[in-house]
Amino acid sequence: MRLFQSLLSSLLVSLGFSPGAQPERGCGSDQPPSNIKSDENVVFYPTRGRWDATENVWRISIHGKVFEPEEDSIKRKLFVSWLKTSVNKQTEGLEIRDDRINPFLVDNERGKSITITLAGKLRNVGKSESNGHFTVELTLEKDDLPIQTDRSSVIKFDALLPAEDSRSFQGRVHLISPKGVSVISDIDDTIKVSKVTDKSELLKNTFMRPFRAVGGMAETYRQLADAGAVFHYVSGSPWQLYQPLQGFLLDESFPQGTLQLKHFRLKDSSAFDLIGSQIENKLAAIKPLLRDFPDRQFILVGDTGEQDPEIYGQLAREFPQQIRLICLRNVTNANQTDARMNEAFEGVEDDRWLLFDQAAEWQNRIAEIGLLLRVD
């Protein structure tokens, strides 16, 4: 036991923590490291934290997954066979990209206890479930995070691994200020060319082609970020595509933000419905954001290819004081007076939503209403 404490103390010093610091209850220096094996990996997804003025604490979400990479050639052959069949075997000049399909072939690790180092203290963030995912909400005192609550920022944390494991798994939390402007953005066909309405093209763009950004969107998003907006990416793509999507956002210089994707398992009966109905998934992701930040103003950005008009219209009716603008990339040649649009935005003022072909169109609308002047 003394040897373990000595090793742990040395580790804390190497991480920059004071060995004399008093740990908070339940998160002390006797917190064991994560019980993952050397052939298992941890991925942390970017999450958010909010300031609870009633309790004077930060409420921070942690979400991640534990998995073992799988080199099972049979699984791979079956997956590749299904892909080729689904795209009518029209794959000339295309290659299956391992970085896209390998995350679907992993072994999800259940019952793994994960410990992280956050704000100078060790904290257990729970055990992984049958799908490998683990989620928890932590509370941190303001003294733990010497960051102003009137502006948004980002903090990072690391998994505490066994002493003999030299790897590093890092995550980040976006601390969102109570007031300001948030952009909730779809991904497929909104900022990334996917062709969701064409199943064959969708699968090619997802598994066989380099990801391509929609022209002008990254620049517009960066300008909004420079003006103080924060970003939440909400998509019907499965969590298995997190790392390729995160690489896409970085490569195309989109602002960093939180990410909410869809749970998906190959062995489920709907296994090959990679991107099905968005409504339930997106409402479950967006409504908590609106409830957690009642004093922020929101811009919702999506496209007409799926259910974004219906989802965003419903949200605009439920949260009229928070949703200031809805911007939909027009990928279906829709018209603002179409029956579908009339139904989706029934009861929503015309100046609160628009269809656009070029990013500059909705960027101009934001400037017209002076929305970003509300950022503190």
PDB file of C-alpha atoms in Angstrom, residues 117-233:
ATOM      1  CA  THR A 117      -7.269  14.217 -13.201  1.00  0.00           C
ATOM      2  CA  LEU A 118      -9.392  17.358 -13.372  1.00  0.00           C
ATOM      3  CA  ALA A 119      -8.742  20.743 -11.764  1.00  0.00           C
ATOM      4  CA  GLY A 120      -5.887  19.333  -9.715  1.00  0.00           C
ATOM      5  CA  LYS A 121      -7.803  16.428  -8.223  1.00  0.00           C
ATOM      6  CA  LEU A 122      -8.498  12.796  -8.953  1.00  0.00           C
ATOM      7  CA  ARG A 123     -12.101  12.034  -9.782  1.00  0.00           C
ATOM      8  CA  ASN A 124     -13.847   8.797 -10.602  1.00  0.00           C
ATOM      9  CA  VAL A 125     -16.227   9.174 -13.537  1.00  0.00           C
ATOM     10  CA  GLY A 126     -18.030   5.846 -13.240  1.00  0.00           C
ATOM     11  CA  LYS A 127     -17.989   2.483 -14.947  1.00  0.00           C
ATOM     12  CA  SER A 128     -18.465   1.735 -18.608  1.00  0.00           C
ATOM     13  CA  GLU A 129     -21.728   0.150 -19.701  1.00  0.00           C
ATOM     14  CA  SER A 130     -22.273  -2.741 -22.117  1.00  0.00           C
ATOM     15  CA  ASN A 131     -21.647  -0.434 -25.092  1.00  0.00           C
ATOM     16  CA  GLY A 132     -18.387   0.795 -23.554  1.00  0.00           C
ATOM     17  CA  HIS A 133     -19.756   4.279 -22.819  1.00  0.00           C
ATOM     18  CA  PHE A 134     -19.593   5.997 -19.442  1.00  0.00           C
ATOM     19  CA  THR A 135     -21.201   9.298 -18.433  1.00  0.00           C
ATOM     20  CA  VAL A 136     -21.262  11.311 -15.241  1.00  0.00           C
ATOM     21  CA  GLU A 137     -21.945  14.834 -14.002  1.00  0.00           C
ATOM     22  CA  LEU A 138     -19.360  16.292 -11.629  1.00  0.00           C
ATOM     23  CA  THR A 139     -19.675  19.366  -9.449  1.00  0.00           C
ATOM     24  CA  LEU A 140     -16.692  21.655  -8.965  1.00  0.00           C
ATOM     25  CA  GLU A 141     -16.400  24.649  -6.693  1.00  0.00           C
ATOM     26  CA  LYS A 142     -15.523  27.971  -8.237  1.00  0.00           C
ATOM     27  CA  ASP A 143     -12.230  27.881  -6.323  1.00  0.00           C
ATOM     28  CA  ASP A 144     -11.400  24.670  -8.193  1.00  0.00           C
ATOM     29  CA  LEU A 145     -11.661  26.501 -11.502  1.00  0.00           C
ATOM     30  CA  PRO A 146     -10.151  29.996 -11.401  1.00  0.00           C
ATOM     31  CA  ILE A 147     -12.071  30.970 -14.533  1.00  0.00           C
ATOM     32  CA  GLN A 148     -14.480  33.875 -14.902  1.00  0.00           C
ATOM     33  CA  THR A 149     -18.130  32.857 -15.148  1.00  0.00           C
ATOM     34  CA  ASP A 150     -19.011  35.690 -17.536  1.00  0.00           C
ATOM     35  CA  ARG A 151     -17.137  34.192 -20.476  1.00  0.00           C
ATOM     36  CA  SER A 152     -16.802  30.762 -22.025  1.00  0.00           C
ATOM     37  CA  SER A 153     -13.579  28.762 -21.897  1.00  0.00           C
ATOM     38  CA  VAL A 154     -12.152  25.271 -22.232  1.00  0.00           C
ATOM     39  CA  ILE A 155     -10.468  23.041 -19.648  1.00  0.00           C
ATOM     40  CA  LYS A 156      -8.656  19.768 -20.313  1.00  0.00           C
ATOM     41  CA  PHE A 157      -8.248  16.617 -18.269  1.00  0.00           C
ATOM     42  CA  ASP A 158      -6.437  13.276 -18.506  1.00  0.00           C
ATOM     43  CA  ALA A 159      -7.209   9.682 -17.661  1.00  0.00           C
ATOM     44  CA  LEU A 160      -5.218   8.371 -14.717  1.00  0.00           C
ATOM     45  CA  LEU A 161      -3.726   5.090 -15.931  1.00  0.00           C
ATOM     46  CA  PRO A 162      -1.899   2.269 -14.129  1.00  0.00           C
ATOM     47  CA  ALA A 163       1.705   3.149 -13.248  1.00  0.00           C
ATOM     48  CA  GLU A 164       3.142   0.872 -15.934  1.00  0.00           C
ATOM     49  CA  ASP A 165       0.969   2.399 -18.689  1.00  0.00           C
ATOM     50  CA  SER A 166       2.716   5.342 -20.373  1.00  0.00           C
ATOM     51  CA  ARG A 167      -0.096   6.202 -22.773  1.00  0.00           C
ATOM     52  CA  SER A 168      -2.160   9.377 -22.593  1.00  0.00           C
ATOM     53  CA  PHE A 169      -5.906   9.832 -23.060  1.00  0.00           C
ATOM     54  CA  GLN A 170      -7.094  13.447 -22.828  1.00  0.00           C
ATOM     55  CA  GLY A 171     -10.509  15.075 -22.879  1.00  0.00           C
ATOM     56  CA  ARG A 172     -11.910  18.571 -22.784  1.00  0.00           C
ATOM     57  CA  VAL A 173     -14.875  20.376 -21.278  1.00  0.00           C
ATOM     58  CA  HIS A 174     -16.326  23.588 -22.675  1.00  0.00           C
ATOM     59  CA  LEU A 175     -17.348  25.842 -19.801  1.00  0.00           C
ATOM     60  CA  ILE A 176     -20.273  27.849 -21.165  1.00  0.00           C
ATOM     61  CA  SER A 177     -21.091  31.194 -19.613  1.00  0.00           C
ATOM     62  CA  PRO A 178     -24.733  31.800 -18.584  1.00  0.00           C
ATOM     63  CA  LYS A 179     -25.198  34.557 -21.190  1.00  0.00           C
ATOM     64  CA  GLY A 180     -24.091  34.859 -24.782  1.00  0.00           C
ATOM     65  CA  VAL A 181     -24.754  33.290 -28.164  1.00  0.00           C
ATOM     66  CA  SER A 182     -24.626  29.571 -28.954  1.00  0.00           C
ATOM     67  CA  VAL A 183     -24.648  27.980 -32.397  1.00  0.00           C
ATOM     68  CA  ILE A 184     -26.189  24.505 -32.571  1.00  0.00           C
ATOM     69  CA  SER A 185     -25.070  22.962 -35.833  1.00  0.00           C
ATOM     70  CA  ASP A 186     -25.890  19.829 -37.750  1.00  0.00           C
ATOM     71  CA  ILE A 187     -22.970  18.166 -39.566  1.00  0.00           C
ATOM     72  CA  ASP A 188     -24.083  16.064 -42.541  1.00  0.00           C
ATOM     73  CA  ASP A 189     -24.941  18.274 -45.530  1.00  0.00           C
ATOM     74  CA  THR A 190     -24.782  21.340 -43.311  1.00  0.00           C
ATOM     75  CA  ILE A 191     -21.016  21.691 -42.895  1.00  0.00           C
ATOM     76  CA  LYS A 192     -19.881  18.394 -44.488  1.00  0.00           C
ATOM     77  CA  VAL A 193     -20.916  17.093 -47.916  1.00  0.00           C
ATOM     78  CA  SER A 194     -22.689  13.774 -47.235  1.00  0.00           C
ATOM     79  CA  LYS A 195     -25.646  13.484 -49.682  1.00  0.00           C
ATOM     80  CA  VAL A 196     -27.864  11.917 -47.022  1.00  0.00           C
ATOM     81  CA  THR A 197     -30.846  11.747 -49.365  1.00  0.00           C
ATOM     82  CA  ASP A 198     -28.938   9.303 -51.632  1.00  0.00           C
ATOM     83  CA  LYS A 199     -28.065   6.164 -49.641  1.00  0.00           C
ATOM     84  CA  SER A 200     -25.360   5.016 -52.049  1.00  0.00           C
ATOM     85  CA  GLU A 201     -23.672   8.436 -52.126  1.00  0.00           C
ATOM     86  CA  LEU A 202     -24.015   8.741 -48.351  1.00  0.00           C
ATOM     87  CA  LEU A 203     -22.153   5.494 -47.761  1.00  0.00           C
ATOM     88  CA  LYS A 204     -19.431   6.424 -50.234  1.00  0.00           C
ATOM     89  CA  ASN A 205     -18.962   9.828 -48.620  1.00  0.00           C
ATOM     90  CA  THR A 206     -18.948   8.254 -45.161  1.00  0.00           C
ATOM     91  CA  PHE A 207     -16.651   5.269 -45.719  1.00  0.00           C
ATOM     92  CA  MET A 208     -14.811   5.667 -49.028  1.00  0.00           C
ATOM     93  CA  ARG A 209     -14.083   9.321 -49.755  1.00  0.00           C
ATOM     94  CA  PRO A 210     -12.213  12.076 -47.939  1.00  0.00           C
ATOM     95  CA  PHE A 211     -14.592  14.269 -45.963  1.00  0.00           C
ATOM     96  CA  ARG A 212     -15.362  17.510 -47.793  1.00  0.00           C
ATOM     97  CA  ALA A 213     -16.482  20.747 -46.170  1.00  0.00           C
ATOM     98  CA  VAL A 214     -19.422  22.761 -47.479  1.00  0.00           C
ATOM     99  CA  GLY A 215     -17.949  25.904 -48.996  1.00  0.00           C
ATOM    100  CA  GLY A 216     -17.881  29.010 -46.826  1.00  0.00           C
ATOM    101  CA  MET A 217     -19.204  27.386 -43.657  1.00  0.00           C
ATOM    102  CA  ALA A 218     -15.893  27.064 -41.795  1.00  0.00           C
ATOM    103  CA  GLU A 219     -15.049  30.717 -42.469  1.00  0.00           C
ATOM    104  CA  THR A 220     -18.477  31.865 -41.297  1.00  0.00           C
ATOM    105  CA  TYR A 221     -18.256  29.737 -38.155  1.00  0.00           C
ATOM    106  CA  ARG A 222     -14.797  31.097 -37.360  1.00  0.00           C
ATOM    107  CA  GLN A 223     -16.070  34.660 -37.682  1.00  0.00           C
ATOM    108  CA  LEU A 224     -18.910  33.880 -35.278  1.00  0.00           C
ATOM    109  CA  ALA A 225     -16.478  32.248 -32.863  1.00  0.00           C
ATOM    110  CA  ASP A 226     -14.207  35.292 -33.027  1.00  0.00           C
ATOM    111  CA  ALA A 227     -17.258  37.407 -32.109  1.00  0.00           C
ATOM    112  CA  GLY A 228     -17.842  35.267 -29.007  1.00  0.00           C
ATOM    113  CA  ALA A 229     -20.235  32.520 -30.122  1.00  0.00           C
ATOM    114  CA  VAL A 230     -19.782  28.973 -28.811  1.00  0.00           C
ATOM    115  CA  PHE A 231     -20.584  25.850 -30.809  1.00  0.00           C
ATOM    116  CA  HIS A 232     -22.471  22.613 -30.247  1.00  0.00           C
ATOM    117  CA  TYR A 233     -22.375  20.044 -33.044  1.00  0.00           C
TER     118      TYR A 233
END
